[in-house]
Amino acid sequence: MMSDAREKKNQGISRRGVLRAAAALAAAPVLLGGLSGMATAAEGKTVSSRGVGKKSALDLPLLTQKRTLGGGKFSMRVSALGFGVMGANYNRGVSPDRKTMIEVLRQAAEHGVTLFDTAQVYGPLTNEELAGEALAPYKNKVAITTKFGHSIVNGVYQTGKLNSRPDNIRRVAEESLKRLKVDAIELFYQHRFDPEVPIEDVAGTVKDLIREGKVKRFGLCEVGPETIRRAHAEQPVTAVQSEYHLMWREPEKDVLPVLEELGIGFVPYSPLNRGFLGGDMTAYTRFDSGNDNRNTLPRFTPEALGKNLMFVEVLNRFGRPRGITGAQAALGWLLRKDWIVPIPGTTKLAHLEENIRAASLAVRPEEWKELEEALARLEIVGDRYPAEQQRQVQRS
């Protein structure tokens, strides 16, 4: 991705500038609920890198908040914020060198992130390999989740084709275990619903893998309420993963009520709308690196980017008086429910710091309502997926 955003101030103040200002406010009371002194740990402390990772230039905060996904014997205790690994080397433009990206992942683990999300199709295969190498020193200390369900033949993704047949699920599990360097997959998601395979057969296959000790928990991605109920009846579902953020609230209609009813956790991916809500894009941003799927998405055309920037401005206006960035406001809004664990990804330690601090916001419910009302007055330009990809998302 090529962008001039890092060279500009965003409407008078940059994301990093807000963070510096917030740090300066740490010793003073924060008006209107804002941050509780930018506290990031139980005692409001930060910690330097330790153990495996090298010491970073930033004094990264420690993420101490925990949440539980799912219930009963298949529940999963994880950090309040996870880490989406996909963008480390897939679909998000020019990536840092492997050594740098491994350091970012290890710094996340060093500073309290315990949930890391990847998938077989990312790369394909190479994202799992990166996660496995980076997080090997943290075996049994962090949870790496992965996914099956796309058709991959000899390492090549068969565009648009799905495969959740039991034999393929088993094959993917065996191969993912090796790439991730783990003894059991902590949470194994069906990446997309396969209309050719009954969901009971999918859930039953994962149930068998759980009995065999190769998988610990079962998850689903981008599915409707009826599929969730049928799968959960066969094998309890720990979490459902779907896109969800302030510019895509579709799950609220039918999915979130079912999850709350059944005690299933929710893991929003792209919680910052693929980076857009972080404020680093303009109408002139281009996604032409050859490794960025945003150039195929209707919401990331120059016209849509320009018109949708009002969402970023509203977030910034909300955040500035409270000493927080627009990205932190977007993440904080998601964290209102304690069974939701967003998985923002990043290739930069500065953004990792920003994300971790979002777990400690102290914004009142009426303030979140104020933000929602301001955003509701805006029109979203562009669909989130082109028609072919949208067909793979199960509707309610």
Tab-separated table of C-alpha atoms in Angstrom:
chain	number	residue	atom	x	y	z
A	1	MET	CA	0.000	0.000	0.000
A	2	MET	CA	1.305	3.448	-0.856
A	3	SER	CA	-0.082	6.336	1.180
A	4	ASP	CA	0.855	9.896	2.002
A	5	ALA	CA	-1.119	9.747	5.243
A	6	ARG	CA	1.896	9.279	7.509
A	7	GLU	CA	3.275	12.565	6.211
A	8	LYS	CA	0.200	14.549	7.146
A	9	LYS	CA	-1.682	15.567	10.214
A	10	ASN	CA	-5.183	14.166	10.336
A	11	GLN	CA	-7.386	17.244	10.707
A	12	GLY	CA	-4.811	18.943	12.869
A	13	ILE	CA	-3.626	16.023	14.985
A	14	SER	CA	-2.069	12.649	14.174
A	15	ARG	CA	-2.674	9.311	15.864
A	16	ARG	CA	0.805	9.359	17.379
A	17	GLY	CA	0.246	12.926	18.534
A	18	VAL	CA	-2.870	11.875	20.400
A	19	LEU	CA	-0.938	9.089	22.098
A	20	ARG	CA	1.766	11.508	23.217
A	21	ALA	CA	-0.873	13.894	24.492
A	22	ALA	CA	-2.638	11.069	26.321
A	23	ALA	CA	0.589	10.072	28.030
A	24	ALA	CA	0.992	13.642	29.230
A	25	LEU	CA	-2.521	13.485	30.688
A	26	ALA	CA	-1.744	10.341	32.675
A	27	ALA	CA	-1.118	12.238	35.898
A	28	ALA	CA	-4.158	14.483	35.573
A	29	PRO	CA	-7.898	13.826	35.867
A	30	VAL	CA	-9.583	13.093	32.547
A	31	LEU	CA	-12.779	14.990	31.847
A	32	LEU	CA	-15.996	13.479	30.513
A	33	GLY	CA	-15.120	9.929	31.452
A	34	GLY	CA	-12.171	9.654	29.043
A	35	LEU	CA	-9.245	7.509	29.982
A	36	SER	CA	-8.709	6.623	33.569
A	37	GLY	CA	-5.278	8.219	33.584
A	38	MET	CA	-4.458	6.143	30.468
A	39	ALA	CA	-4.148	3.198	32.868
A	40	THR	CA	-3.016	0.087	31.048
A	41	ALA	CA	-2.367	-2.314	33.892
A	42	ALA	CA	-3.909	-2.878	37.288
A	43	GLU	CA	-1.531	-0.328	38.821
A	44	GLY	CA	-1.487	1.918	35.753
A	45	LYS	CA	2.060	0.844	34.920
A	46	THR	CA	3.838	0.046	31.715
A	47	VAL	CA	6.521	-2.541	31.249
A	48	SER	CA	9.516	-2.844	29.014
A	49	SER	CA	10.067	-5.875	26.804
A	50	ARG	CA	11.418	-8.879	28.633
A	51	GLY	CA	12.178	-12.535	28.093
A	52	VAL	CA	12.360	-13.651	24.474
A	53	GLY	CA	11.750	-10.374	22.638
A	54	LYS	CA	14.276	-7.576	22.424
A	55	LYS	CA	13.637	-4.349	24.244
A	56	SER	CA	11.594	-2.043	22.028
A	57	ALA	CA	11.929	1.696	21.576
A	58	LEU	CA	8.464	2.058	23.092
A	59	ASP	CA	7.589	1.422	26.708
A	60	LEU	CA	4.664	-0.796	25.796
A	61	PRO	CA	1.782	-1.127	28.254
A	62	LEU	CA	0.881	-4.458	29.807
A	63	LEU	CA	-2.521	-5.846	28.820
A	64	THR	CA	-3.940	-7.401	31.975
A	65	GLN	CA	-7.656	-7.533	31.155
A	66	LYS	CA	-9.026	-11.023	30.434
A	67	ARG	CA	-12.256	-12.296	28.907
A	68	THR	CA	-13.933	-15.663	28.442
A	69	LEU	CA	-15.140	-16.920	25.080
A	70	GLY	CA	-17.812	-19.621	25.231
A	71	GLY	CA	-18.936	-21.605	28.224
A	72	GLY	CA	-18.541	-24.867	30.082
A	73	LYS	CA	-15.724	-27.273	29.262
A	74	PHE	CA	-15.140	-25.550	25.910
A	75	SER	CA	-14.705	-22.032	27.282
A	76	MET	CA	-11.524	-20.125	26.517
A	77	ARG	CA	-9.903	-17.528	28.790
A	78	VAL	CA	-7.958	-14.992	26.739
A	79	SER	CA	-6.744	-11.393	26.748
A	80	ALA	CA	-9.433	-8.762	26.166
A	81	LEU	CA	-7.808	-7.923	22.825
A	82	GLY	CA	-6.373	-10.480	20.466
A	83	PHE	CA	-4.046	-10.084	17.487
A	84	GLY	CA	-5.076	-10.749	13.888
A	85	VAL	CA	-1.957	-12.158	12.228
A	86	MET	CA	-3.280	-12.119	8.644
A	87	GLY	CA	-1.992	-8.671	7.725
A	88	ALA	CA	1.523	-9.544	8.845
A	89	ASN	CA	2.281	-10.988	5.413
A	90	TYR	CA	-1.004	-11.364	3.516
A	91	ASN	CA	-3.564	-9.057	1.883
A	92	ARG	CA	-2.409	-5.835	3.548
A	93	GLY	CA	0.250	-4.423	1.254
A	94	VAL	CA	4.017	-4.361	1.612
A	95	SER	CA	4.993	-6.233	4.764
A	96	PRO	CA	8.018	-5.706	6.985
A	97	ASP	CA	10.774	-8.282	6.712
A	98	ARG	CA	10.099	-11.547	8.520
A	99	LYS	CA	12.437	-10.747	11.402
A	100	THR	CA	10.646	-7.471	12.103
A	101	MET	CA	7.219	-9.071	11.985
A	102	ILE	CA	8.288	-11.856	14.327
A	103	GLU	CA	9.443	-9.187	16.764
A	104	VAL	CA	6.052	-7.440	16.635
A	105	LEU	CA	4.225	-10.703	17.365
A	106	ARG	CA	6.586	-11.523	20.212
A	107	GLN	CA	6.194	-8.054	21.698
A	108	ALA	CA	2.423	-8.590	21.657
A	109	ALA	CA	2.863	-11.844	23.560
A	110	GLU	CA	5.363	-10.251	25.961
A	111	HIS	CA	2.865	-7.542	26.812
A	112	GLY	CA	-0.182	-9.624	27.583
A	113	VAL	CA	-1.838	-10.576	24.291
A	114	THR	CA	-2.737	-14.270	24.502
A	115	LEU	CA	-5.026	-14.752	21.487
A	116	PHE	CA	-3.472	-14.864	17.999
A	117	ASP	CA	-5.584	-15.569	14.919
A	118	THR	CA	-4.468	-17.009	11.571
A	119	ALA	CA	-5.838	-19.332	8.858
A	120	GLN	CA	-4.712	-21.920	6.335
A	121	VAL	CA	-5.788	-19.728	3.404
A	122	TYR	CA	-3.700	-16.723	4.458
A	123	GLY	CA	-0.750	-16.915	2.115
A	124	PRO	CA	-1.860	-19.675	1.642
A	125	LEU	CA	-0.006	-21.473	4.438
A	126	THR	CA	2.704	-18.842	5.003
A	127	ASN	CA	0.766	-16.917	7.658
A	128	GLU	CA	0.424	-20.019	9.802
A	129	GLU	CA	4.148	-20.656	9.359
A	130	LEU	CA	4.955	-17.119	10.509
A	131	ALA	CA	2.679	-17.413	13.548
A	132	GLY	CA	4.173	-20.783	14.417
A	133	GLU	CA	7.745	-19.531	14.263
A	134	ALA	CA	7.088	-16.260	16.068
A	135	LEU	CA	5.067	-17.762	18.905
A	136	ALA	CA	6.962	-21.014	19.429
A	137	PRO	CA	8.740	-19.586	22.517
A	138	TYR	CA	5.309	-18.965	24.067
A	139	LYS	CA	3.955	-22.485	23.688
A	140	ASN	CA	1.225	-23.165	26.264
A	141	LYS	CA	1.218	-19.453	27.188
A	142	VAL	CA	-0.701	-18.093	24.207
A	143	ALA	CA	-3.498	-19.517	22.062
A	144	ILE	CA	-3.175	-19.624	18.275
A	145	THR	CA	-6.479	-20.097	16.471
A	146	THR	CA	-6.750	-21.133	12.830
A	147	LYS	CA	-9.321	-22.027	10.187
A	148	PHE	CA	-10.276	-24.574	7.533
A	149	GLY	CA	-12.823	-24.569	4.735
A	150	HIS	CA	-11.279	-23.101	1.596
A	151	SER	CA	-10.007	-25.276	-1.237
A	152	ILE	CA	-6.211	-25.280	-1.411
A	153	VAL	CA	-4.471	-27.664	-3.798
A	154	ASN	CA	-0.689	-28.078	-3.672
A	155	GLY	CA	-0.396	-24.831	-1.756
A	156	VAL	CA	-2.505	-22.850	-4.245
A	157	TYR	CA	-5.832	-21.290	-3.269
A	158	GLN	CA	-8.605	-22.302	-5.653
A	159	THR	CA	-10.306	-18.918	-5.840
A	160	GLY	CA	-13.891	-18.976	-4.623
A	161	LYS	CA	-13.969	-22.728	-3.967
A	162	LEU	CA	-14.867	-24.189	-0.577
A	163	ASN	CA	-14.060	-27.551	0.953
A	164	SER	CA	-15.376	-28.563	4.373
A	165	ARG	CA	-15.562	-32.274	3.653
A	166	PRO	CA	-14.545	-34.322	6.689
A	167	ASP	CA	-11.427	-35.715	4.997
A	168	ASN	CA	-10.234	-32.207	4.153
A	169	ILE	CA	-10.921	-30.914	7.668
A	170	ARG	CA	-8.752	-33.724	9.035
A	171	ARG	CA	-5.980	-33.053	6.524
A	172	VAL	CA	-5.955	-29.331	7.292
A	173	ALA	CA	-5.815	-30.021	11.029
A	174	GLU	CA	-2.771	-32.281	10.650
A	175	GLU	CA	-0.941	-29.795	8.451
A	176	SER	CA	-1.833	-26.776	10.587
A	177	LEU	CA	-0.530	-28.498	13.712
A	178	LYS	CA	2.881	-28.790	12.069
A	179	ARG	CA	2.986	-25.232	10.753
A	180	LEU	CA	1.834	-23.777	14.086
A	181	LYS	CA	4.273	-25.962	16.054
A	182	VAL	CA	1.606	-26.909	18.600
A	183	ASP	CA	0.256	-30.159	20.025
A	184	ALA	CA	-3.407	-29.156	19.669
A	185	ILE	CA	-5.250	-26.368	17.860
A	186	GLU	CA	-6.794	-24.161	20.539
A	187	LEU	CA	-9.798	-23.099	18.426
A	188	PHE	CA	-10.536	-24.474	14.940
A	189	TYR	CA	-12.931	-22.342	12.898
A	190	GLN	CA	-14.846	-23.215	9.755
A	191	HIS	CA	-13.740	-20.235	7.667
A	192	ARG	CA	-16.816	-20.069	5.437
A	193	PHE	CA	-20.035	-22.090	5.412
A	194	ASP	CA	-19.909	-24.828	2.770
A	195	PRO	CA	-23.395	-25.466	1.306
A	196	GLU	CA	-22.216	-28.845	0.001
A	197	VAL	CA	-21.525	-30.242	3.483
A	198	PRO	CA	-24.156	-30.360	6.268
A	199	ILE	CA	-23.020	-28.297	9.229
A	200	GLU	CA	-23.673	-31.312	11.463
A	201	ASP	CA	-20.998	-33.239	9.543
A	202	VAL	CA	-18.569	-30.360	9.957
A	203	ALA	CA	-19.237	-30.042	13.682
A	204	GLY	CA	-19.101	-33.812	14.092
A	205	THR	CA	-15.699	-34.018	12.420
A	206	VAL	CA	-14.277	-31.318	14.693
A	207	LYS	CA	-15.877	-33.122	17.638
A	208	ASP	CA	-13.924	-36.241	16.683
A	209	LEU	CA	-10.703	-34.215	16.418
A	210	ILE	CA	-11.384	-32.847	19.909
A	211	ARG	CA	-11.804	-36.391	21.240
A	212	GLU	CA	-8.493	-37.304	19.617
A	213	GLY	CA	-6.729	-34.383	21.288
A	214	LYS	CA	-5.787	-32.616	18.062
A	215	VAL	CA	-8.243	-29.740	18.507
A	216	LYS	CA	-9.544	-28.171	21.719
A	217	ARG	CA	-12.509	-26.060	20.586
A	218	PHE	CA	-14.799	-25.393	17.619
A	219	GLY	CA	-15.646	-22.076	15.989
A	220	LEU	CA	-17.562	-20.676	13.011
A	221	CYS	CA	-17.065	-17.642	10.749
A	222	GLU	CA	-19.630	-15.461	8.967
A	223	VAL	CA	-22.666	-17.697	9.543
A	224	GLY	CA	-26.333	-17.071	10.266
A	225	PRO	CA	-28.261	-17.922	13.449
A	226	GLU	CA	-29.777	-21.192	12.213
A	227	THR	CA	-26.363	-22.595	11.279
A	228	ILE	CA	-25.014	-21.550	14.666
A	229	ARG	CA	-27.836	-23.376	16.465
A	230	ARG	CA	-27.432	-26.563	14.420
A	231	ALA	CA	-23.665	-26.641	14.854
A	232	HIS	CA	-23.859	-25.882	18.568
A	233	ALA	CA	-26.273	-28.769	19.089
A	234	GLU	CA	-23.701	-31.190	17.612
A	235	GLN	CA	-20.546	-29.707	19.165
A	236	PRO	CA	-20.603	-26.671	21.482
A	237	VAL	CA	-19.292	-23.620	19.667
A	238	THR	CA	-16.777	-21.549	21.606
A	239	ALA	CA	-16.762	-18.486	19.359
A	240	VAL	CA	-18.124	-17.053	16.138
A	241	GLN	CA	-15.927	-14.759	14.084
A	242	SER	CA	-17.352	-12.107	11.752
A	243	GLU	CA	-16.511	-8.663	10.509
A	244	TYR	CA	-17.951	-6.134	12.958
A	245	HIS	CA	-17.133	-2.489	13.552
A	246	LEU	CA	-18.728	0.939	13.541
A	247	MET	CA	-19.126	0.842	9.753
A	248	TRP	CA	-20.495	-2.743	9.641
A	249	ARG	CA	-23.044	-3.584	12.331
A	250	GLU	CA	-25.000	-6.302	10.520
A	251	PRO	CA	-24.259	-8.978	13.190
A	252	GLU	CA	-26.356	-7.023	15.684
A	253	LYS	CA	-29.577	-7.955	13.886
A	254	ASP	CA	-29.623	-11.734	14.295
A	255	VAL	CA	-26.207	-13.131	15.195
A	256	LEU	CA	-25.273	-11.364	18.433
A	257	PRO	CA	-28.633	-12.131	20.130
A	258	VAL	CA	-28.183	-15.859	19.394
A	259	LEU	CA	-24.615	-15.834	20.690
A	260	GLU	CA	-25.693	-14.144	23.889
A	261	GLU	CA	-28.539	-16.624	24.310
A	262	LEU	CA	-26.303	-19.674	23.804
A	263	GLY	CA	-23.293	-18.344	25.701
A	264	ILE	CA	-21.007	-18.251	22.643
A	265	GLY	CA	-18.180	-15.727	22.381
A	266	PHE	CA	-17.764	-13.271	19.518
A	267	VAL	CA	-14.483	-12.371	17.811
A	268	PRO	CA	-14.773	-9.369	15.459
A	269	TYR	CA	-12.202	-9.340	12.671
A	270	SER	CA	-11.209	-6.113	10.886
A	271	PRO	CA	-12.399	-4.135	13.939
A	272	LEU	CA	-10.966	-0.952	12.393
A	273	ASN	CA	-12.514	-1.615	8.958
A	274	ARG	CA	-9.233	-2.893	7.496
A	275	GLY	CA	-7.337	0.022	8.962
A	276	PHE	CA	-9.641	2.753	7.647
A	277	LEU	CA	-10.987	3.845	11.047
A	278	GLY	CA	-7.422	4.398	12.249
A	279	GLY	CA	-7.315	7.561	10.158
A	280	ASP	CA	-4.255	6.750	8.054
A	281	MET	CA	-6.005	6.806	4.667
A	282	THR	CA	-7.177	9.518	2.294
A	283	ALA	CA	-8.919	9.569	-1.086
A	284	TYR	CA	-5.431	9.395	-2.598
A	285	THR	CA	-4.403	6.179	-0.858
A	286	ARG	CA	-3.736	3.344	-3.300
A	287	PHE	CA	-3.553	-0.392	-2.637
A	288	ASP	CA	-1.426	-1.464	-5.580
A	289	SER	CA	1.375	-3.462	-3.976
A	290	GLY	CA	0.140	-6.762	-5.411
A	291	ASN	CA	-0.500	-8.037	-1.880
A	292	ASP	CA	-3.512	-6.041	-0.801
A	293	ASN	CA	-7.102	-7.188	-1.254
A	294	ARG	CA	-8.468	-3.747	-0.440
A	295	ASN	CA	-8.042	-2.788	-4.101
A	296	THR	CA	-10.898	-5.235	-4.833
A	297	LEU	CA	-13.269	-3.937	-2.147
A	298	PRO	CA	-15.941	-1.356	-3.068
A	299	ARG	CA	-15.411	0.625	0.139
A	300	PHE	CA	-11.776	1.272	-0.758
A	301	THR	CA	-12.201	2.940	-4.133
A	302	PRO	CA	-10.937	6.553	-4.223
A	303	GLU	CA	-14.507	7.871	-4.288
A	304	ALA	CA	-15.626	5.763	-1.320
A	305	LEU	CA	-12.513	6.572	0.704
A	306	GLY	CA	-13.031	10.284	0.251
A	307	LYS	CA	-16.699	10.254	1.170
A	308	ASN	CA	-16.309	7.890	4.129
A	309	LEU	CA	-13.625	10.033	5.780
A	310	MET	CA	-16.402	11.706	7.737
A	311	PHE	CA	-16.529	8.569	9.889
A	312	VAL	CA	-12.894	9.118	10.817
A	313	GLU	CA	-13.511	12.774	11.586
A	314	VAL	CA	-16.437	11.943	13.902
A	315	LEU	CA	-14.255	9.416	15.749
A	316	ASN	CA	-11.485	11.977	16.090
A	317	ARG	CA	-13.880	14.645	17.386
A	318	PHE	CA	-15.141	12.127	19.930
A	319	GLY	CA	-11.662	11.065	21.003
A	320	ARG	CA	-9.758	14.349	21.259
A	321	PRO	CA	-11.482	15.740	24.379
A	322	ARG	CA	-10.996	12.355	26.048
A	323	GLY	CA	-7.303	11.984	25.204
A	324	ILE	CA	-7.814	8.966	22.973
A	325	THR	CA	-7.359	8.277	19.274
A	326	GLY	CA	-10.115	7.486	16.821
A	327	ALA	CA	-8.804	3.928	16.552
A	328	GLN	CA	-8.978	3.510	20.320
A	329	ALA	CA	-12.531	4.823	20.332
A	330	ALA	CA	-13.510	2.293	17.663
A	331	LEU	CA	-11.948	-0.569	19.639
A	332	GLY	CA	-13.355	0.653	22.943
A	333	TRP	CA	-16.848	0.682	21.472
A	334	LEU	CA	-16.478	-3.016	20.606
A	335	LEU	CA	-15.173	-3.853	24.072
A	336	ARG	CA	-18.376	-2.738	25.809
A	337	LYS	CA	-19.603	-6.362	25.937
A	338	ASP	CA	-17.373	-8.663	27.978
A	339	TRP	CA	-17.878	-11.673	25.685
A	340	ILE	CA	-16.483	-9.852	22.643
A	341	VAL	CA	-12.750	-10.043	21.871
A	342	PRO	CA	-11.637	-7.970	18.857
A	343	ILE	CA	-8.519	-9.044	16.945
A	344	PRO	CA	-6.880	-5.945	15.448
A	345	GLY	CA	-3.693	-6.656	13.540
A	346	THR	CA	-0.700	-4.437	12.919
A	347	THR	CA	2.854	-4.482	11.602
A	348	LYS	CA	3.947	-1.580	13.829
A	349	LEU	CA	4.844	-1.467	17.517
A	350	ALA	CA	3.352	2.020	17.808
A	351	HIS	CA	-0.041	0.716	16.700
A	352	LEU	CA	0.317	-2.278	19.029
A	353	GLU	CA	0.733	0.185	21.902
A	354	GLU	CA	-2.299	2.136	20.747
A	355	ASN	CA	-4.435	-1.001	20.528
A	356	ILE	CA	-3.426	-2.340	23.944
A	357	ARG	CA	-4.262	0.980	25.588
A	358	ALA	CA	-7.779	0.781	24.119
A	359	ALA	CA	-8.598	-2.016	26.577
A	360	SER	CA	-8.412	0.468	29.471
A	361	LEU	CA	-10.786	3.188	28.305
A	362	ALA	CA	-13.290	4.493	30.852
A	363	VAL	CA	-16.018	5.933	28.653
A	364	ARG	CA	-19.551	6.072	30.016
A	365	PRO	CA	-22.445	4.267	28.254
A	366	GLU	CA	-24.142	7.557	27.447
A	367	GLU	CA	-20.974	8.724	25.721
A	368	TRP	CA	-20.895	5.639	23.498
A	369	LYS	CA	-24.513	6.361	22.647
A	370	GLU	CA	-23.513	9.884	21.683
A	371	LEU	CA	-20.903	8.464	19.310
A	372	GLU	CA	-23.357	6.007	17.776
A	373	GLU	CA	-25.902	8.744	17.173
A	374	ALA	CA	-23.334	10.972	15.479
A	375	LEU	CA	-22.216	8.141	13.179
A	376	ALA	CA	-25.809	7.090	12.401
A	377	ARG	CA	-26.310	10.383	10.605
A	378	LEU	CA	-23.615	9.488	8.054
A	379	GLU	CA	-24.092	7.483	4.877
A	380	ILE	CA	-21.678	4.633	4.198
A	381	VAL	CA	-20.437	4.585	0.616
A	382	GLY	CA	-19.551	1.224	-0.983
A	383	ASP	CA	-20.297	-2.418	-0.155
A	384	ARG	CA	-17.893	-4.265	2.111
A	385	TYR	CA	-17.279	-7.110	-0.390
A	386	PRO	CA	-17.666	-7.565	-4.143
A	387	ALA	CA	-20.584	-9.837	-5.110
A	388	GLU	CA	-18.522	-13.059	-5.439
A	389	GLN	CA	-17.052	-12.779	-1.942
A	390	GLN	CA	-20.326	-11.644	-0.407
A	391	ARG	CA	-21.970	-14.859	-1.633
A	392	GLN	CA	-19.644	-16.800	0.685
A	393	VAL	CA	-21.029	-14.904	3.689
A	394	GLN	CA	-24.095	-16.646	5.025
A	395	ARG	CA	-27.000	-14.295	5.547
A	396	SER	CA	-29.449	-14.539	8.390
